[in-house]
C-alpha positions as MATLAB code, in Angstrom:
seq = 'MDYFIPETVQDTMELGRQPVSPEVVAAAIAGVIQMTRRQGRSLDDLLSEVLEEDQFLNTEQRHWLSGIVRQAWEAF';
ca = [
      -0.019   -0.008   -0.073;
       1.287    3.575   -0.959;
       1.401    6.207    1.771;
       1.531    9.881    1.670;
       5.137   11.090    2.365;
       5.350   14.833    3.143;
       7.677   16.899    0.930;
       7.435   20.282    2.883;
       6.880   21.456    6.455;
       3.500   22.341    5.660;
       2.774   18.635    4.533;
       4.442   17.536    7.704;
       2.137   19.971    9.720;
      -0.892   18.589    7.867;
       0.157   15.016    8.505;
       0.278   15.975   12.297;
      -3.709   16.734   12.256;
      -4.343   13.137   11.406;
      -4.973   10.653   14.217;
      -1.606    9.009   15.271;
      -1.012    5.602   13.746;
       2.087    3.448   12.997;
       1.745    4.655    9.270;
       1.410    8.437   10.058;
       4.604    8.106   12.226;
       6.405    6.228    9.457;
       5.442    8.728    7.081;
       6.453   11.593    9.258;
      10.008   10.131    9.640;
      10.372    9.408    5.909;
       9.331   13.043    5.153;
      11.709   14.471    7.567;
      14.460   12.246    6.131;
      13.882   13.293    2.638;
      13.614   16.996    3.547;
      16.937   16.731    5.640;
      18.697   14.977    2.643;
      17.355   17.528    0.019;
      18.790   20.398    2.450;
      22.102   18.664    2.124;
      22.403   17.935    5.765;
      23.554   14.711    7.109;
      22.164   11.703    9.412;
      24.372   13.180   12.343;
      22.736   16.618   11.860;
      19.389   15.025   12.038;
      20.091   12.747   14.911;
      21.521   15.956   16.948;
      18.111   17.545   16.442;
      16.309   14.433   17.677;
      18.416   14.234   20.753;
      18.045   17.765   21.808;
      16.109   18.203   24.842;
      12.403   19.355   24.487;
       9.151   19.349   26.531;
       7.772   16.299   24.390;
      10.214   13.315   24.892;
      12.348   12.191   27.864;
      16.025   11.098   27.233;
      15.241    7.420   26.750;
      12.523    8.180   24.230;
      14.772   10.481   22.344;
      17.497    7.774   22.144;
      14.843    5.203   21.038;
      13.621    7.615   18.283;
      17.289    8.332   17.110;
      17.618    4.520   16.603;
      14.349    4.289   14.598;
      15.617    7.467   12.461;
      19.029    5.871   11.906;
      17.621    2.690   10.552;
      15.020    4.576    8.256;
      17.752    6.543    6.844;
      19.885    3.693    6.088;
      16.844    1.822    4.615;
      16.186    4.830    2.165;
];
């Protein structure tokens, strides 16, 4: 099955209005990876952002997410 992968920040924001599901999360991660690559940025750049402290995820969750992002980056 084909899923919409966001190509812009606006697309990503629109995706965020959908109910959370594994497909929506995977599409968001794929979109962020594609946008990061188009900007000429590296996996390390993206992982640095994922690992920054924020109000949404704790340290353990950020490390878990960074592993998922790394796997997705390598799969593309």
